[in-house]
Amino acid sequence: MKNAAEIRAVELGEYIVKNKATVRTAAKAFGISKSTVHTDVTGKLEQLDPTLSKKVRQVLDVNKAQRHIRGGMATREKYLKINKG
């Protein structure tokens, strides 16, 4: 029988793959910390469901590769708002 942490790990993995979510987005949706999400989807999920774990890893790798772009866009938006107001 699976315990709550194992069930959560699988649910997190499915959520991340379905929504192409970041760790931060998944953490907000589940009301838990980013470290817990990361631990669940990289450690526990690999042992519970290796196939889902690989799909999650692909999504997280894409998110990591795009991280600097999203950060730059957020900074740009911030300064556009400051200059307008």
Phi, psi and omega in degrees: 000135181279143176271177186299322181293323179290319178297316179299320180299316179292317179297319177298315180300315179296320179296315182297316181293314183297317185260000186050045187278154172277168177299319181297316179296317179296320179298317179295317183296325182263354178069035179230173182281159178298323180295324178295317178300312182299315179299316182295313187277342178260330182259294185295317185295326180300324179280327184278316185212086184302326180293313178296322179300320178294320178295318178297316180301320179297316179296315181294325177294320177296314179300320180293321180293330182266357186303316183293330178290314179298321179296318178295321179294321179295319179295318179300312179299321180300312183285333173295319178294319180296317182289331178283324186262000000 
